[in-house]
Short mmCIF file of N, CA and C in Angstrom, two decimals:
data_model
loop_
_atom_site.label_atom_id
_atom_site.label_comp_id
_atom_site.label_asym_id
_atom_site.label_seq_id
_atom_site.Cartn_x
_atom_site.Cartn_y
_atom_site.Cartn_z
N UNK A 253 0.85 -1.18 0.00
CA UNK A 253 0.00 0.00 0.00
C UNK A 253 0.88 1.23 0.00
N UNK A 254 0.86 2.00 -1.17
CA UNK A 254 1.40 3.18 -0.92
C UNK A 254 1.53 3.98 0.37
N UNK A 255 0.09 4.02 0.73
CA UNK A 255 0.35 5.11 1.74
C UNK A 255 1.12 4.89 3.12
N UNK A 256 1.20 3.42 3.26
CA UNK A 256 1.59 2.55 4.29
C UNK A 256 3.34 3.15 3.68
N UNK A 257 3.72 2.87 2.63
CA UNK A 257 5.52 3.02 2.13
C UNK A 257 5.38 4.57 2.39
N UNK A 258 4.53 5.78 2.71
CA UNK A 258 4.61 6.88 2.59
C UNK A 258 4.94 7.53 3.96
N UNK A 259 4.09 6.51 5.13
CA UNK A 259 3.75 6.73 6.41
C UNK A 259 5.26 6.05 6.97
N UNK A 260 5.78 5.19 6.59
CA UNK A 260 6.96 4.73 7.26
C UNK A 260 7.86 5.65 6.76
N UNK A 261 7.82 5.82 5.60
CA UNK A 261 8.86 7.09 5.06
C UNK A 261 9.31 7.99 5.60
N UNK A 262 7.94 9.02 6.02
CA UNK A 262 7.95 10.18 7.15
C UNK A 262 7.73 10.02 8.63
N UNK A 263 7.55 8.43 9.13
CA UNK A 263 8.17 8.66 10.64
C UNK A 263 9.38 7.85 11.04
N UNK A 264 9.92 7.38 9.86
CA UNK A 264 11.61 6.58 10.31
C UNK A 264 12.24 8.09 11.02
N UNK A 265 12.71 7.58 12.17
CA UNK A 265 13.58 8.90 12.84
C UNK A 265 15.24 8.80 12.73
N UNK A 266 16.24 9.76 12.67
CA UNK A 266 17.25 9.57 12.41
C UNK A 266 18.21 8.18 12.70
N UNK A 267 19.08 7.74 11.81
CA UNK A 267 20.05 6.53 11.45
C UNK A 267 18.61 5.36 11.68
N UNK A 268 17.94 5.65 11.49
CA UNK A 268 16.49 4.42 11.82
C UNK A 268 16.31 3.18 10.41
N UNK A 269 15.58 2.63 10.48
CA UNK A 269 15.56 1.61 9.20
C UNK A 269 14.29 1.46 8.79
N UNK A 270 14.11 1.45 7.69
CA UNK A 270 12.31 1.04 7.15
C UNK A 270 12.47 -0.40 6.45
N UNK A 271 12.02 -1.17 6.89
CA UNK A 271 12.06 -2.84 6.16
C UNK A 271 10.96 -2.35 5.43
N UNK A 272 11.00 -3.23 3.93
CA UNK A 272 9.44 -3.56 3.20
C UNK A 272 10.08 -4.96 3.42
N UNK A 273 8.81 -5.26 3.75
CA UNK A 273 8.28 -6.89 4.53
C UNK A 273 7.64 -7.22 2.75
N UNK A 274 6.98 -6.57 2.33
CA UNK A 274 6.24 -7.34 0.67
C UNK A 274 6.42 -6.52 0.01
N UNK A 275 6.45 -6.43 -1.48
CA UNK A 275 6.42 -5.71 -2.51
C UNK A 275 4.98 -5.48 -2.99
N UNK A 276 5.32 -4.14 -3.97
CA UNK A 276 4.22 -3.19 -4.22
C UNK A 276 3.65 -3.77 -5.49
N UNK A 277 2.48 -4.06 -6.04
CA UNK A 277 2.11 -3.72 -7.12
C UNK A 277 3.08 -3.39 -8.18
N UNK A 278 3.34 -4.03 -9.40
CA UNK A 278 3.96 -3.45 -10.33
C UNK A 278 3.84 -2.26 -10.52
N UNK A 279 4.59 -1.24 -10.93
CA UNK A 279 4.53 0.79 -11.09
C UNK A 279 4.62 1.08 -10.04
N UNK A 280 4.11 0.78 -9.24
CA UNK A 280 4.36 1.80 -7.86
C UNK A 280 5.43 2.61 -7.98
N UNK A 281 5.43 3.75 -7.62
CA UNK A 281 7.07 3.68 -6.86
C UNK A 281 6.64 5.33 -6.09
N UNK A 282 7.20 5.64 -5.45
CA UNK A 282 7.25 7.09 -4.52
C UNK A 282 8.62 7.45 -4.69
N UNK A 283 8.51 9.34 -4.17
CA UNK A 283 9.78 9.62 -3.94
C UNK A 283 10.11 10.36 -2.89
N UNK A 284 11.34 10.59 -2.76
CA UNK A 284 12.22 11.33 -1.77
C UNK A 284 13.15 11.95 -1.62
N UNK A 285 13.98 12.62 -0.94
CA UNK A 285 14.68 14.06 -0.82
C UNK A 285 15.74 13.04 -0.58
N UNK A 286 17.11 12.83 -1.48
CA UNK A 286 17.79 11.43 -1.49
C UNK A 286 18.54 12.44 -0.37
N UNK A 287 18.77 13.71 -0.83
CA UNK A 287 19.76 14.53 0.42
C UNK A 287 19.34 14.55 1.93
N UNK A 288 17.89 14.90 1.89
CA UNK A 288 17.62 14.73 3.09
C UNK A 288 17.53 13.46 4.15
N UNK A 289 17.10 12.68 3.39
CA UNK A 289 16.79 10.83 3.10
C UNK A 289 17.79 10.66 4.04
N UNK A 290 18.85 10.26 3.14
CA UNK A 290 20.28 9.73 3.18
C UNK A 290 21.17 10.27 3.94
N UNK A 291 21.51 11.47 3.40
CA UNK A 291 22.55 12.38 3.97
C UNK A 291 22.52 12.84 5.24
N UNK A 292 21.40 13.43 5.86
CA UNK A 292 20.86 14.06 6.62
C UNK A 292 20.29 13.53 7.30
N UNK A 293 19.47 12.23 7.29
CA UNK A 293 19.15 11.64 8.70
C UNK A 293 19.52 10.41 8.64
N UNK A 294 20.71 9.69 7.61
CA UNK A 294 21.26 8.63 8.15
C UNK A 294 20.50 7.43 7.93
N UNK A 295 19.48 7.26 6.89
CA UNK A 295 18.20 6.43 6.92
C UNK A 295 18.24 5.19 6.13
N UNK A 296 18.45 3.66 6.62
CA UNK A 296 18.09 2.73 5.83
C UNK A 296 17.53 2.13 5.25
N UNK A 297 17.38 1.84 4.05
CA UNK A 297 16.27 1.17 3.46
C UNK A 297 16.58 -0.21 3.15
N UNK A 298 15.58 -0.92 3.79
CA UNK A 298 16.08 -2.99 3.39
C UNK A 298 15.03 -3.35 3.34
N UNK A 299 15.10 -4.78 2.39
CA UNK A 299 14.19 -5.54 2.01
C UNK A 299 14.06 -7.06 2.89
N UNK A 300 12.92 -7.54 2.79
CA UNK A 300 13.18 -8.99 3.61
C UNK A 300 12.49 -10.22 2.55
N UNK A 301 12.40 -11.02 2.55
CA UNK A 301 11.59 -12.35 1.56
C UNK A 301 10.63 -12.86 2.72
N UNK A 302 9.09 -12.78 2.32
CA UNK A 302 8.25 -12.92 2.50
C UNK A 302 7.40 -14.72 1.67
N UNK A 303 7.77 -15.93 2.48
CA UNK A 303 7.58 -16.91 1.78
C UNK A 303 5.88 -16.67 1.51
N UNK A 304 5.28 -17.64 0.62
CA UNK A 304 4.26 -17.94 0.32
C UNK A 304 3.69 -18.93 1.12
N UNK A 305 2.15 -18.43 1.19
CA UNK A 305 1.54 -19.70 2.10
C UNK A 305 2.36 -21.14 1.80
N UNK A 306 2.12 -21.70 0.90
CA UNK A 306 2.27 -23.13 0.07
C UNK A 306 4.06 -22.81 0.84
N UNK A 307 4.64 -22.50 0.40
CA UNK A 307 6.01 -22.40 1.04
C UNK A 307 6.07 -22.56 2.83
N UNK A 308 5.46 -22.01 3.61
CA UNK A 308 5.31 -22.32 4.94
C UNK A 308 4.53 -23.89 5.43
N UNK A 309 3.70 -23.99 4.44
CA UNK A 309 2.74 -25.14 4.79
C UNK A 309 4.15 -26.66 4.37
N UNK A 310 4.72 -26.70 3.11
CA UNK A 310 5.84 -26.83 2.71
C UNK A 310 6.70 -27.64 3.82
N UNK A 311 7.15 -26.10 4.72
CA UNK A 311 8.39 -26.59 5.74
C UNK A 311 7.48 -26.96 6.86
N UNK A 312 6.23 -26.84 7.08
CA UNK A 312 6.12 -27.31 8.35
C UNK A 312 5.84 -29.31 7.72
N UNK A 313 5.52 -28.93 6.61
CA UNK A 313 5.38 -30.55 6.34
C UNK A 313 6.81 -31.25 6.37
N UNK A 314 7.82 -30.32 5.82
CA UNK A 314 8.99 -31.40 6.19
C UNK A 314 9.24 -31.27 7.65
N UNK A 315 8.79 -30.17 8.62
CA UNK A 315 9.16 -30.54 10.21
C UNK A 315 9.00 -31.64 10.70
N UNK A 316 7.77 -31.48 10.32
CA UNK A 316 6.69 -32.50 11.26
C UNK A 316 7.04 -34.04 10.61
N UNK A 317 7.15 -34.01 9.71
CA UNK A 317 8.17 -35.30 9.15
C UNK A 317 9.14 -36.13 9.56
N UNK A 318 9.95 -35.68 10.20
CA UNK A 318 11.39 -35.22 11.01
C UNK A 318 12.36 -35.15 9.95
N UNK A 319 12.15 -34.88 9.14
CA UNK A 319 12.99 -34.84 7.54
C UNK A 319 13.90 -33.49 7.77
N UNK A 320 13.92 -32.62 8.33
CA UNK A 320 14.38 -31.66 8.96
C UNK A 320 14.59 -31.23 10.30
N UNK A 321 15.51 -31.11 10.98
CA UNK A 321 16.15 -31.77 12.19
C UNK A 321 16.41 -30.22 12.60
N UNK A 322 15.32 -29.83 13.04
CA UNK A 322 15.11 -28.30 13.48
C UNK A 322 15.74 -28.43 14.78
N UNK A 323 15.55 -29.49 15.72
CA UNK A 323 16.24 -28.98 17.06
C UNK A 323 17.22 -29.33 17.16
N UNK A 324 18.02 -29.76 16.00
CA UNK A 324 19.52 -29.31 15.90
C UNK A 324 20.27 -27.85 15.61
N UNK A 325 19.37 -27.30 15.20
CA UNK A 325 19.60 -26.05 14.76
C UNK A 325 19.65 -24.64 16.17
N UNK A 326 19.47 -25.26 17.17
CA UNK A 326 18.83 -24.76 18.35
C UNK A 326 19.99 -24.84 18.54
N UNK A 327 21.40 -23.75 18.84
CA UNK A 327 22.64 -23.29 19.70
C UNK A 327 22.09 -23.60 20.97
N UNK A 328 21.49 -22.31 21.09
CA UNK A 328 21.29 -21.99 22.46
C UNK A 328 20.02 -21.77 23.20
N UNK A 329 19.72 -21.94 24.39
CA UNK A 329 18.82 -21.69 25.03
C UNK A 329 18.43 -20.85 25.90
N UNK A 330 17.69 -19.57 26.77
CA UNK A 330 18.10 -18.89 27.59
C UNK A 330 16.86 -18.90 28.13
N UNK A 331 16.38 -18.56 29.90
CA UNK A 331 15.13 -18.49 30.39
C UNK A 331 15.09 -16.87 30.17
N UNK A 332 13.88 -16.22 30.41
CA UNK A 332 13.10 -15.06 30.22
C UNK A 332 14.65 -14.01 30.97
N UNK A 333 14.96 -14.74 32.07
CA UNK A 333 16.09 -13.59 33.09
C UNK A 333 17.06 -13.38 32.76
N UNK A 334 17.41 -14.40 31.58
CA UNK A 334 18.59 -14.16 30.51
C UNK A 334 18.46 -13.58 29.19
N UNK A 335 16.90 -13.26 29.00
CA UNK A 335 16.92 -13.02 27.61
C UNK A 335 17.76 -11.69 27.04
N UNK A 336 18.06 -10.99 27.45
CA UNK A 336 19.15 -10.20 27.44
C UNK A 336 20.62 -10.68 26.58
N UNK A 337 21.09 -11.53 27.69
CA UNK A 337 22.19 -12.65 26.86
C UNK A 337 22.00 -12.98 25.48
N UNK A 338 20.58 -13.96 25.76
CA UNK A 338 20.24 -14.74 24.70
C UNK A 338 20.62 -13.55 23.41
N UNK A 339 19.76 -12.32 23.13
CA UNK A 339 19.88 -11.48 22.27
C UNK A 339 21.43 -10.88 22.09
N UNK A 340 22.29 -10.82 22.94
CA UNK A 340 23.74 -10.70 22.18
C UNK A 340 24.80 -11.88 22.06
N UNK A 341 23.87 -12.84 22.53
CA UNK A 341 25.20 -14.09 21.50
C UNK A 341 24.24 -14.09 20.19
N UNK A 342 23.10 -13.88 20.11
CA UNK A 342 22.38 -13.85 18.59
C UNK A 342 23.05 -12.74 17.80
N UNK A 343 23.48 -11.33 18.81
CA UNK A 343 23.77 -10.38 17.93
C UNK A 343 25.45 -10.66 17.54
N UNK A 344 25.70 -11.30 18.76
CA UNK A 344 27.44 -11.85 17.69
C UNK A 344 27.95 -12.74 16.97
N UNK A 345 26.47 -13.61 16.91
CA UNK A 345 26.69 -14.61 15.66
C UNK A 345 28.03 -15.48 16.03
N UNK A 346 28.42 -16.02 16.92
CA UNK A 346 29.93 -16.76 16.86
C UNK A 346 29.27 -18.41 17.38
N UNK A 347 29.58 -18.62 16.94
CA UNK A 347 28.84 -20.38 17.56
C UNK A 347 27.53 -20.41 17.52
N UNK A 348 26.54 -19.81 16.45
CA UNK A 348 25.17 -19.45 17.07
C UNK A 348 24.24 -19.85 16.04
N UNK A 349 23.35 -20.65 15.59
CA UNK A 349 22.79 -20.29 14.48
C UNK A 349 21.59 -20.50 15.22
N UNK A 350 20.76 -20.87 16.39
CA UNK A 350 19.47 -20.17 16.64
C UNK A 350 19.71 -20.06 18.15
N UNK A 351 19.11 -18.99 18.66
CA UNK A 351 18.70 -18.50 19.99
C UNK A 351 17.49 -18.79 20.70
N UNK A 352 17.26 -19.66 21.02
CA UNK A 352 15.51 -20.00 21.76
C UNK A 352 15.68 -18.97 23.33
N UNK A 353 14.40 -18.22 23.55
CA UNK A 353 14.00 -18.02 24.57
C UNK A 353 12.65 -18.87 25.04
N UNK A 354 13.32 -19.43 26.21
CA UNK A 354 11.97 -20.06 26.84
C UNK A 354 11.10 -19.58 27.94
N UNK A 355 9.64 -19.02 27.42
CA UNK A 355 8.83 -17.48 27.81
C UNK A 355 8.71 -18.91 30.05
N UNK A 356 8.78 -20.14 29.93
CA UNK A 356 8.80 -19.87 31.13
C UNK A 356 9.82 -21.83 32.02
N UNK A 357 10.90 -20.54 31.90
CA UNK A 357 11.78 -21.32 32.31
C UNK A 357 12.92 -22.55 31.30
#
């Protein structure tokens, strides 16, 4: 929705980031003050991949399978009083490829 790419546009606040989570309609496009944008408040723009239903339904069918060995993928674990931790060995990535918080205990 345009106005949705228009509304994140004008309240990202300085060095801040705007993800588009999905893409627009073919033509779309908006614009912006690349000086002010960029230069001047430091502002990122990133994209993310948004699977398709059939794609989610997909991996949970190979989960549930055990054809995919998801709780191997599980580094680490942390309770709610660590989640703190948990979020900077995720943010340093060194031995880590998933972070579980467990909401109790």
């Amino acid at each position: 929705a345009q106005a949705v790419v228009a509304q994140a546009l004008a309240s990202v606040d300085r060095g801040g980031t705007v993800l588009f989570f999905a893409s627009t309609d073919p033509g779309v496009s908006t614009s912006l003050s690349i000086n002010d944008f960029f230069w001047r408040r430091d502002t990122t723009l990133t994209t993310t991949y948004a699977a398709a239903p059939e794609d989610y339904q997909l991996a949970l069918d190979l989960i549930a399978a055990g054809r995919v060995p998801v709780g191997q993928m599980i580094t680490h674990r942390v309770d709610m009083a660590n989640a703190a931790r948990g979020f900077q060995i995720a943010a340093a990535g060194h031995d880590c490829i998933k972070v579980i918080v467990l909401p109790h205990g």
